[in-house]
XYZ file of C-alpha atoms in Angstrom:
520
model
C 43.162 -16.784 13.019
C 41.787 -18.910 10.188
C 39.550 -20.144 13.214
C 37.541 -17.639 13.788
C 37.636 -16.551 9.858
C 36.029 -20.395 9.783
C 33.942 -20.036 12.361
C 32.629 -17.094 11.689
C 31.605 -18.236 7.770
C 30.035 -20.771 9.576
C 27.649 -18.584 12.432
C 27.279 -16.479 8.396
C 25.960 -19.736 6.559
C 24.240 -21.236 10.130
C 22.104 -17.527 10.082
C 21.340 -17.700 6.802
C 20.217 -21.255 6.963
C 17.581 -20.562 9.428
C 15.551 -18.790 7.067
C 15.070 -21.626 5.267
C 14.126 -23.867 7.842
C 10.536 -24.421 8.815
C 7.761 -26.958 10.146
C 4.944 -24.866 7.506
C 3.803 -27.864 6.065
C 0.497 -29.037 3.756
C -0.618 -32.492 4.232
C 2.458 -33.137 5.882
C 4.766 -31.956 2.528
C 6.762 -28.846 2.505
C 5.450 -25.902 0.730
C 6.330 -25.140 -2.985
C 9.238 -22.394 -2.944
C 8.776 -19.414 -5.673
C 10.864 -19.438 -8.852
C 14.208 -18.148 -8.582
C 14.745 -19.597 -4.693
C 18.283 -19.896 -3.852
C 20.227 -21.721 -1.522
C 21.152 -20.115 1.288
C 19.960 -16.708 -0.221
C 16.594 -18.105 -0.864
C 14.236 -14.675 -1.498
C 16.360 -12.633 -0.089
C 18.045 -11.075 -3.278
C 14.296 -9.698 -4.173
C 13.577 -7.926 -1.047
C 17.196 -6.190 -1.418
C 15.661 -4.366 -4.426
C 14.000 -1.247 -5.013
C 10.507 -1.793 -3.374
C 8.472 -1.743 -6.831
C 10.613 -4.015 -8.259
C 9.844 -6.437 -5.040
C 5.799 -5.784 -6.055
C 6.317 -6.629 -9.864
C 8.190 -9.998 -8.616
C 4.690 -10.929 -6.398
C 2.878 -9.926 -9.262
C 4.802 -12.376 -11.699
C 5.234 -15.056 -9.163
C 1.110 -14.808 -8.475
C -0.064 -16.623 -12.199
C 2.907 -19.410 -11.790
C 1.388 -20.231 -8.775
C -2.334 -19.132 -8.576
C -3.746 -19.754 -5.598
C -1.820 -22.198 -3.947
C -0.507 -20.429 -0.463
C 3.747 -20.565 -1.423
C 6.519 -20.228 1.611
C 9.573 -17.663 1.147
C 12.770 -17.036 3.286
C 14.643 -14.404 4.047
C 17.857 -14.431 5.540
C 17.136 -13.725 9.338
C 13.827 -13.030 8.784
C 10.908 -15.863 10.873
C 9.231 -18.331 8.763
C 7.014 -16.858 6.046
C 4.006 -17.632 3.208
C 2.332 -16.140 1.173
C -1.272 -16.542 0.938
C -3.013 -15.450 -2.527
C -6.506 -17.635 -2.031
C -9.520 -15.300 -1.114
C -10.197 -18.123 1.433
C -6.879 -17.638 2.920
C -6.885 -14.331 2.727
C -10.602 -14.407 5.297
C -9.044 -16.505 7.688
C -6.663 -13.942 8.304
C -8.183 -10.897 8.108
C -10.887 -12.282 10.258
C -9.534 -14.175 13.072
C -7.953 -10.845 14.822
C -6.625 -12.209 17.769
C -5.092 -15.082 15.962
C -3.329 -12.842 13.656
C -1.442 -9.454 14.986
C 0.793 -7.371 14.041
C 3.271 -9.174 16.673
C 6.952 -8.449 17.734
C 8.334 -9.095 13.764
C 6.509 -5.754 12.716
C 6.758 -3.716 16.062
C 9.881 -4.338 15.967
C 10.868 -2.917 12.627
C 7.860 -0.243 12.942
C 8.028 0.748 17.400
C 10.754 3.539 16.412
C 7.866 5.335 13.965
C 4.553 4.413 14.502
C 5.204 3.751 18.527
C 1.832 2.824 20.362
C -0.102 4.293 17.481
C -3.419 1.747 16.132
C -0.662 0.945 12.653
C 1.469 -1.029 15.427
C -1.081 -2.062 18.380
C -2.705 -5.309 19.412
C -5.060 -6.248 21.787
C -6.956 -3.855 24.059
C -4.797 -0.520 23.106
C -6.064 -1.105 19.279
C -9.961 -1.508 20.556
C -9.322 1.564 22.202
C -7.989 3.452 19.458
C -10.314 1.741 16.766
C -13.402 3.221 19.119
C -12.304 6.773 19.198
C -11.311 6.400 15.314
C -15.229 5.343 15.045
C -16.950 8.162 17.089
C -14.710 10.496 14.727
C -15.934 8.746 11.519
C -19.147 9.596 11.966
C -21.632 9.904 9.322
C -22.464 13.689 10.951
C -18.419 14.215 10.430
C -18.480 12.641 7.208
C -21.098 15.247 6.147
C -19.834 18.355 7.724
C -16.245 17.697 6.317
C -17.813 17.419 2.692
C -19.923 20.385 2.948
C -17.939 22.836 5.333
C -14.570 21.638 5.780
C -13.679 20.327 1.969
C -15.443 23.489 -0.216
C -12.828 25.945 1.118
C -9.698 24.339 0.767
C -10.337 22.347 -2.604
C -10.743 26.124 -4.122
C -7.559 27.257 -2.453
C -5.846 24.014 -4.276
C -7.766 25.367 -7.639
C -6.251 28.861 -7.373
C -2.520 26.908 -6.919
C -2.961 25.434 -10.203
C -5.052 28.792 -11.400
C -1.142 30.369 -10.275
C 0.618 27.306 -12.289
C -1.358 27.596 -15.618
C -1.005 31.213 -15.779
C 2.802 31.240 -15.334
C 3.047 28.189 -17.706
C 5.058 26.161 -14.791
C 5.270 22.440 -14.815
C 3.388 21.023 -11.630
C 3.984 18.206 -9.195
C 0.297 17.085 -8.744
C 1.637 14.895 -6.393
C 2.046 17.478 -3.775
C -0.435 19.400 -4.478
C -2.942 16.689 -3.371
C -0.717 16.214 -0.221
C -1.603 19.275 0.410
C -4.734 19.124 0.260
C -5.389 16.003 2.109
C -2.618 17.448 4.636
C -4.546 20.667 5.388
C -8.196 18.621 5.108
C -6.357 16.032 8.290
C -5.164 18.845 9.784
C -8.521 21.005 9.973
C -10.927 18.005 10.726
C -8.396 15.837 12.809
C -6.555 18.347 14.516
C -8.411 21.520 13.920
C -4.439 22.354 13.367
C -3.582 24.719 10.088
C -1.635 21.952 8.687
C 0.301 22.396 5.414
C 2.181 19.435 3.484
C 5.489 21.103 3.394
C 5.875 21.293 6.765
C 9.079 19.769 8.036
C 7.566 16.808 9.261
C 5.895 15.821 5.875
C 9.466 15.740 4.489
C 10.854 13.655 8.313
C 7.727 11.211 8.016
C 8.007 10.362 4.397
C 11.982 9.761 4.497
C 11.812 7.879 7.941
C 8.444 5.625 6.298
C 11.068 4.647 3.349
C 14.017 3.831 5.771
C 11.403 2.064 7.821
C 10.363 -0.419 4.456
C 13.495 -1.394 4.536
C 14.121 -2.966 7.941
C 11.199 -4.994 6.331
C 13.557 -6.167 3.050
C 17.085 -5.874 4.438
C 18.341 -8.131 6.952
C 21.114 -6.096 7.571
C 18.931 -3.353 8.772
C 20.047 -2.557 12.052
C 23.950 -2.608 10.834
C 23.261 -0.222 8.447
C 21.614 1.922 10.672
C 24.505 1.971 13.085
C 26.743 3.022 10.429
C 24.122 5.721 7.970
C 21.431 6.128 10.050
C 21.625 9.556 11.518
C 19.199 11.381 9.331
C 16.253 8.394 10.058
C 17.134 9.224 13.982
C 16.479 13.010 13.146
C 13.653 12.089 11.193
C 12.037 9.690 13.751
C 12.873 12.824 16.427
C 10.916 15.479 13.997
C 7.779 12.565 13.368
C 7.778 12.116 17.512
C 8.172 15.959 18.202
C 5.619 17.118 15.947
C 3.538 14.367 17.326
C 3.785 16.105 20.946
C 2.951 19.261 19.394
C -0.182 18.589 17.941
C -1.321 17.014 21.606
C -0.034 20.472 23.788
C -2.273 22.695 21.391
C -5.458 20.005 21.286
C -4.709 20.368 25.317
C -4.236 24.085 25.703
C -7.546 24.333 23.277
C -9.358 22.319 25.118
C -8.634 24.129 28.279
C -8.656 27.341 27.259
C -12.239 27.241 25.317
C -14.610 25.225 27.506
C -15.706 25.877 31.272
C -16.792 22.819 31.816
C -12.770 20.824 32.153
C -11.502 20.159 35.066
C -8.058 19.249 35.044
C -5.977 15.849 36.811
C -2.285 16.371 36.347
C -2.755 19.132 33.686
C -5.028 17.266 31.508
C -8.855 17.995 30.719
C -11.549 15.102 32.232
C -14.110 15.830 30.686
C -16.229 16.587 26.941
C -16.059 19.655 25.337
C -18.864 21.363 23.422
C -16.849 21.458 20.078
C -17.954 24.778 18.823
C -18.028 23.613 15.060
C -20.533 21.750 13.489
C -18.358 18.616 13.777
C -19.364 16.325 16.601
C -15.829 16.223 18.190
C -12.408 16.123 16.216
C -10.323 13.070 16.036
C -7.452 14.657 18.546
C -10.246 15.063 21.427
C -11.638 12.050 20.616
C -8.184 10.193 21.279
C -7.947 12.789 24.758
C -10.929 11.078 26.135
C -10.129 7.463 25.407
C -6.669 7.226 25.797
C -4.333 7.523 28.989
C -1.561 9.435 28.595
C -0.187 12.632 25.907
C 2.916 10.507 24.967
C -0.144 7.084 23.891
C -2.088 10.420 22.108
C 1.047 10.932 20.348
C 1.617 8.164 18.998
C -2.026 7.817 17.771
C -2.532 10.659 16.355
C 0.575 10.389 14.507
C -0.665 6.993 12.893
C -3.967 8.444 12.092
C -2.490 11.675 10.071
C -0.260 8.955 8.005
C -3.106 6.874 7.535
C -5.412 9.626 6.632
C -3.200 12.322 4.603
C -0.444 9.848 2.913
C -3.151 6.956 1.221
C -5.716 9.046 0.071
C -3.504 11.937 -1.692
C -1.276 9.127 -2.974
C -4.674 7.439 -4.159
C -5.530 10.789 -5.852
C -2.182 11.110 -7.420
C -1.906 7.818 -9.225
C -5.925 8.160 -10.452
C -4.790 11.856 -12.030
C -1.568 10.196 -13.466
C -4.316 6.806 -15.165
C -6.671 9.217 -16.327
C -3.968 11.470 -17.918
C -3.225 7.689 -19.720
C -7.137 7.469 -20.479
C -8.550 10.283 -22.546
C -11.728 8.597 -22.999
C -12.405 7.660 -19.048
C -12.276 11.708 -18.508
C -15.052 12.073 -21.030
C -16.939 9.673 -19.496
C -16.460 10.858 -16.018
C -17.532 14.491 -17.584
C -20.783 13.182 -18.769
C -21.767 11.507 -15.728
C -21.240 14.995 -14.644
C -22.965 16.654 -17.404
C -26.196 14.577 -16.657
C -26.398 15.201 -12.853
C -25.575 18.751 -13.409
C -26.917 20.115 -16.968
C -26.949 23.610 -15.414
C -23.532 24.310 -16.104
C -23.150 24.279 -19.488
C -19.274 25.850 -19.101
C -16.229 24.083 -16.964
C -15.601 27.981 -15.646
C -18.739 27.010 -13.434
C -18.319 24.997 -10.703
C -20.098 22.330 -9.848
C -22.837 22.464 -7.090
C -21.079 19.473 -5.460
C -22.223 17.741 -1.763
C -22.684 14.791 0.558
C -25.208 14.076 -1.087
C -23.966 14.540 -4.950
C -21.025 11.892 -4.343
C -23.017 9.468 -3.052
C -21.834 6.106 -4.708
C -25.340 5.623 -6.005
C -25.190 9.676 -7.808
C -21.691 9.226 -9.126
C -21.386 5.772 -9.430
C -18.817 6.110 -12.620
C -16.829 8.030 -10.735
C -16.379 5.838 -8.300
C -15.454 3.082 -10.430
C -13.255 4.480 -11.889
C -10.887 5.706 -8.419
C -11.518 2.109 -7.284
C -10.072 0.510 -10.719
C -7.154 2.610 -9.604
C -6.776 1.430 -6.126
C -7.309 -2.171 -7.370
C -4.403 -1.945 -9.680
C -2.232 0.964 -7.568
C -3.428 -0.361 -3.979
C -2.287 2.284 -1.343
C -1.109 -0.165 1.165
C 0.393 -2.876 -1.399
C 1.799 -5.206 1.182
C 0.941 -6.201 4.375
C 1.756 -9.081 7.024
C 0.977 -10.472 10.092
C 2.625 -12.832 12.747
C 0.669 -15.964 14.063
C 0.317 -16.111 17.895
C -0.877 -20.023 17.870
C -0.486 -22.817 15.692
C -3.346 -22.781 12.970
C -4.388 -24.343 9.793
C -5.886 -22.612 7.010
C -8.667 -23.819 4.642
C -6.434 -24.979 1.852
C -4.489 -27.502 4.851
C -1.353 -24.829 5.251
C -0.335 -25.640 8.845
C 1.309 -22.206 10.251
C 3.458 -22.214 13.496
C 2.956 -20.068 16.186
C 5.406 -17.214 15.528
C 5.797 -17.426 11.907
C 4.791 -14.862 9.363
C 1.912 -14.809 6.571
C 1.812 -12.004 3.411
C -1.227 -10.910 1.912
C 0.101 -8.858 -1.130
C -3.074 -6.829 -2.388
C -0.486 -5.409 -5.212
C -0.527 -9.123 -7.110
C -4.095 -9.738 -6.197
C -5.328 -7.376 -7.653
C -3.398 -8.162 -10.732
C -4.619 -11.654 -10.822
C -6.530 -13.325 -13.541
C -8.393 -16.329 -11.238
C -9.923 -12.997 -9.638
C -10.760 -10.232 -12.094
C -10.172 -11.874 -15.116
C -8.191 -12.124 -18.433
C -7.975 -8.348 -18.529
C -6.756 -8.625 -15.092
C -4.327 -6.193 -15.445
C -5.874 -3.700 -17.598
C -7.287 -0.438 -16.726
C -11.531 -1.279 -16.914
C -13.641 0.759 -14.607
C -16.878 -0.624 -16.152
C -15.485 -4.296 -14.218
C -17.915 -2.438 -11.302
C -20.519 -1.680 -12.529
C -23.666 -3.060 -13.723
C -26.136 -1.983 -16.086
C -30.043 -3.055 -15.806
C -32.365 -2.812 -18.371
C -35.001 0.733 -18.014
C -31.960 2.202 -15.584
C -31.012 5.812 -15.827
C -27.538 5.208 -14.403
C -25.238 2.149 -13.671
C -25.712 -0.015 -10.516
C -22.041 -0.607 -8.122
C -21.001 -3.854 -7.852
C -19.635 -4.680 -4.546
C -16.742 -7.245 -4.599
C -15.607 -9.393 -2.227
C -13.046 -7.585 0.553
C -10.700 -10.758 0.883
C -10.559 -10.558 -3.213
C -9.809 -7.146 -3.342
C -8.191 -6.334 0.501
C -7.516 -2.699 -0.576
C -9.515 -1.696 2.552
C -8.551 -4.744 4.790
C -11.606 -6.325 5.980
C -12.945 -8.154 9.247
C -12.505 -6.322 12.383
C -9.452 -4.281 10.982
C -11.633 -3.502 8.248
C -10.349 0.639 7.074
C -12.198 3.315 9.639
C -11.458 5.880 6.866
C -12.948 4.062 3.616
C -15.902 6.150 3.294
C -14.584 9.066 3.931
C -11.489 8.775 1.420
C -14.415 7.629 -1.247
C -16.633 10.435 -0.517
C -13.342 12.890 -1.049
C -12.370 10.762 -4.121
C -15.299 11.500 -5.884
C -15.311 15.019 -5.047
C -11.850 16.254 -5.561
C -11.676 13.741 -9.092
C -15.224 15.780 -10.128
C -14.196 18.930 -9.412
C -10.726 18.527 -10.847
C -11.943 16.892 -13.936
C -14.539 19.103 -14.817
C -12.763 22.167 -14.972
C -8.983 21.433 -16.101
C -7.018 19.616 -18.505
C -3.510 17.729 -17.272
C -1.071 16.688 -19.408
C 1.443 14.286 -18.309
C 5.319 15.534 -18.365
C 7.201 12.971 -20.338
C 10.529 14.596 -20.627
C 13.133 13.091 -18.011
C 15.062 16.815 -18.236
C 11.345 17.539 -16.046
C 11.214 15.170 -13.792
C 9.012 12.698 -16.659
C 10.035 9.052 -16.882
C 10.054 9.591 -20.922
C 7.940 8.161 -23.920
C 6.826 4.592 -23.004
C 7.874 4.373 -19.596
C 5.549 3.746 -16.205
C 5.905 5.666 -13.388
C 6.667 3.828 -10.602
C 6.449 3.807 -6.349
C 9.303 5.082 -4.369
C 10.034 3.062 -1.442
C 7.786 3.562 1.825
C 5.068 1.445 3.976
C 2.495 2.769 2.044
C 2.682 3.970 -2.135
C 3.566 6.903 -3.492
C 4.704 7.893 -6.290
C 8.726 7.920 -7.039
C 9.664 11.361 -8.170
C 5.703 12.984 -7.961
C 3.374 13.217 -10.809
C 5.296 16.624 -13.025
C 2.457 17.711 -15.066
C 0.981 21.235 -17.070
C -2.773 22.322 -16.351
C -4.633 23.850 -18.756
C -7.959 25.859 -17.872
C -10.588 23.746 -19.568
C -13.046 26.067 -21.710
């Protein structure tokens, strides 16, 4: 019996040690390890913390190491490095065939994302990206802003008006998620979707548990015992994806005489009855060979489109509640552009042209500054397909993992200056003599990889920015929002800060409770 125990302990020790043994070198020497690295456990204890504490740990390490690449070790996980230097980030993001999602990522996210674009590499990724590019055309964006968004945002305003009439506490994160869910449902899938769908709750839970797979080396054991809810949630998500595809196939077959079918699938491109030049689900059906692949892709795009946008808007409204001077500047910009609406109760005549970055630069600067500090995807990772050497001389063997952390890079004094942790929208603007308004400053996507960069640059970046400016302008012009601080009503307490919950993206833990007032 003693021999069995000793053997088990030895096996566990060797298993832990494999996370600290690697061939990663720079100029023949081992890379530095972050402060607090422990024998055997490495950095594993930090990865077992709530996700917001892990992000803060990365941010605390960054000023210590600067742009220096460092190695981290997690028991049972592949050898890994963290890159901070924008040149090293560029090396990863420009070499799309060398750095892929890989088996490490897919083995943990497969249940939720399947073969969707979040998981895909190679030809399957290229096909889905092509479908997405077709959907995010300039014509579609114009229709989205001018025709799809206004009536749905009017519903959002009615919901806010009802809450203020009842003097109720509003969870603004839920309000914004409802808006982006309906927008994506209408524009991408021609469906009436709502944020309160069982699918939404199932996806949120599954996303959090999937995140834990990347940070908890014992996730398989945990899910074997406690994984029933996760399995049920993933089943609900997959079922919803199949429902979306089935509805699209039926609609394609019934609304256009052009369609012939092969094995029940349309094999031609429809004449879309709306102003949209083809919605996303039809673009996916046109490009992907099976309905199962279409369902995976549809759920990936839905997550990327509704979740990250709603979360970014939530952090924006939270930040504005804590920076009233910024709210006044946004209103001043709006008043200068639209002098006719003298009262806040008069809707702004917003349009595709009106929310262009050159028209409302300060409002977009506010959004850019918020997502610098609260990036919707706060850390990223890729797996090397072959041995490679980074610009700083770091040698990374094949099948090793590289991480970069936008959360920490957004707080880097080397990139953003000594006030890097401060909220200062003016850092995104340049003021020229004689100009009526400031000009937006372009930042390198490798210094600020919030929307990714290179071949995998975010397809929805422009849509997200246009939507954000439109929504921020509408809400700030018409309403006053007061953050609820009382803990018994969901607040974080006086002097407290709201944090993110465990997720692959950046939802706000506990939502954003606030009280709403109409501006007079």
